[in-house]
Structure formats: C-alpha cells, structure tokens
Coordinates of C-alpha atoms in Angstrom, one line a residue:
M274 CA 102.1 117.0 104.4
A275 CA 102.1 120.3 106.0
S276 CA 103.2 120.4 109.6
R277 CA 103.7 123.1 112.1
G278 CA 107.2 124.5 112.2
E279 CA 107.7 124.4 108.4
V280 CA 108.7 127.7 106.9
W281 CA 105.5 128.1 104.8
F282 CA 103.2 127.4 107.7
D283 CA 102.3 130.0 110.3
D284 CA 100.6 128.8 113.6
A285 CA 98.2 131.7 113.7
A286 CA 97.6 132.3 109.9
G287 CA 97.8 128.7 108.6
P288 CA 99.4 128.0 105.3
L289 CA 101.2 131.0 103.8
V290 CA 101.1 129.5 100.2
R291 CA 97.7 129.5 98.6
P292 CA 96.7 126.0 97.3
Y293 CA 96.3 127.3 93.7
A294 CA 100.0 128.3 93.8
L295 CA 100.9 124.7 94.1
T296 CA 99.2 124.0 90.8
R297 CA 100.4 127.1 89.0
G298 CA 97.0 128.7 89.0
R299 CA 95.1 125.7 87.6
T300 CA 91.9 124.9 89.4
Q301 CA 90.5 122.1 87.1
D302 CA 92.0 119.2 85.2
D303 CA 89.7 116.9 83.3
R304 CA 92.4 114.9 81.4
Y305 CA 91.7 111.7 83.3
G306 CA 88.2 112.2 84.7
L307 CA 89.2 111.8 88.3
D308 CA 86.3 111.8 90.8
L309 CA 85.9 111.3 94.5
V310 CA 86.1 107.5 94.3
T311 CA 88.8 107.1 91.7
L312 CA 91.6 104.9 93.2
V313 CA 95.2 106.2 92.9
V314 CA 98.5 104.6 93.8
S315 CA 102.0 105.9 93.4
V316 CA 104.8 104.1 91.5
Q317 CA 108.1 104.0 93.3
P318 CA 107.6 107.0 95.5
A319 CA 111.1 106.8 96.9
V320 CA 112.6 107.3 93.5
H321 CA 110.2 110.0 92.3
E322 CA 110.1 112.1 95.5
R323 CA 113.6 113.5 94.7
I324 CA 112.3 114.8 91.3
V325 CA 109.1 116.6 92.3
E326 CA 108.2 119.5 94.5
P327 CA 107.7 118.7 98.2
E328 CA 103.9 118.9 98.0
Y329 CA 103.9 116.5 95.1
A330 CA 106.2 114.2 97.1
D331 CA 103.7 114.3 100.0
V332 CA 101.0 113.1 97.5
L333 CA 103.3 110.3 96.3
W334 CA 103.9 109.0 99.9
V335 CA 100.2 109.3 100.8
C336 CA 99.4 107.2 97.7
E337 CA 101.9 104.5 98.5
H338 CA 98.9 102.2 99.1
P339 CA 95.7 102.6 97.0
L340 CA 93.5 105.4 98.1
S341 CA 90.5 107.3 96.7
V342 CA 91.1 110.9 95.5
A343 CA 88.9 112.1 98.4
E344 CA 91.1 110.2 100.9
V345 CA 94.2 111.8 99.5
A346 CA 92.8 115.3 99.8
A347 CA 91.8 114.6 103.4
K348 CA 95.2 113.2 104.3
I349 CA 97.3 116.0 102.9
D350 CA 94.7 118.7 104.0
L351 CA 94.3 120.4 100.6
P352 CA 91.2 121.2 98.6
L353 CA 89.9 118.5 96.4
C354 CA 90.3 120.5 93.2
V355 CA 94.0 121.1 94.0
V356 CA 94.6 117.5 94.7
K357 CA 92.9 116.5 91.4
V358 CA 95.3 118.8 89.5
M359 CA 98.3 117.5 91.4
L360 CA 97.3 113.9 90.8
A361 CA 96.7 114.6 87.1
D362 CA 100.2 116.0 86.8
L363 CA 101.7 112.9 88.5
I364 CA 99.6 110.6 86.3
E365 CA 100.9 112.5 83.3
R366 CA 104.5 111.8 84.4
N367 CA 103.6 108.1 85.1
Y368 CA 104.4 108.5 88.8
V369 CA 100.8 107.6 89.8
I370 CA 98.4 105.1 88.3
Y371 CA 94.6 105.3 88.6
R372 CA 91.5 103.2 88.2
T373 CA 88.0 104.6 87.9
G374 CA 85.0 102.8 89.3
W375 CA 83.2 102.6 86.1
Q376 CA 83.9 101.4 82.6
P377 CA 82.2 102.9 79.5
V378 CA 80.0 100.6 77.6
R379 CA 81.7 99.7 74.4
N380 CA 79.8 96.9 72.6
T381 CA 76.0 97.4 73.0
P382 CA 73.8 94.7 71.4
D383 CA 71.9 95.9 68.3
M384 CA 68.1 96.0 68.3
D385 CA 67.9 92.7 66.3
T386 CA 69.8 90.8 69.0
M387 CA 67.7 92.4 71.7
Q388 CA 64.5 91.3 69.9
K389 CA 65.8 87.7 69.6
V390 CA 66.5 87.6 73.3
L391 CA 63.1 88.9 74.1
D392 CA 61.4 86.4 71.8
G393 CA 63.4 83.6 73.4
I394 CA 62.3 84.7 76.9
R395 CA 58.7 84.8 75.8
K396 CA 58.9 81.2 74.5
L397 CA 60.0 79.9 77.9

C-alpha cells in the first residue's frame, strides 16, 4: 500500500510510477474472467511476499481474508484494470485463489425432458 514518505510517492504530485508500469504495460487480462464481485484470497502471503514485487506483496496482504476485486482496488488505491492484471498474475502463480459468483450451465435438459415436465404439470 502506498504511503507518504515512500520513495516513489511525492506529497504534491502523488504516485511517481504510473499504474500501468506495475503491470508492464498490460491494461487488460481476461484469463480468469475477474469482475467486480469476484472473491479473491491469498495463499500464504508471508511466504510469497518475499518473492514478488512490493506492490504485488501489498495485494497479497490485502487479500489475506476474502475480498472482492473492487474492494482490493479500493484498499490499495489503484485502478481496477491494474488490480485485475495484478490478481491474474498472482492467480497464475497460485499465490491467490478466486471464486466467481456465477457458474456456467453445463447440463441443460433436452426439449423432450422439458415437454414431459410440462405435460406432468398440466396433469396436476
């Protein structure tokens, strides 16, 4: 988390490093379909913080308890698109796990089954 007094933060100008520099110029990452309400939680942040860049370590500690992607972005004060890329990088390395709020429909009933259900309802 950025705090005043750090080398890359200037009190008058704000952050001296642009957010896209943290993600190496990437502004979108759709590998995992992260959205505002996707829940994320870090796995062993104390172990992994020594391996990643400081900004990524901040994300790990913020995600110590399950949070939505939007909450993570708000807590570390970075744009949502940057946080999504950072989270995707951490998920790729298995440092963060996630759960979306929706599950795709896998087994839809066929029309014959639907007709039998409708016929059964009509007989009631």
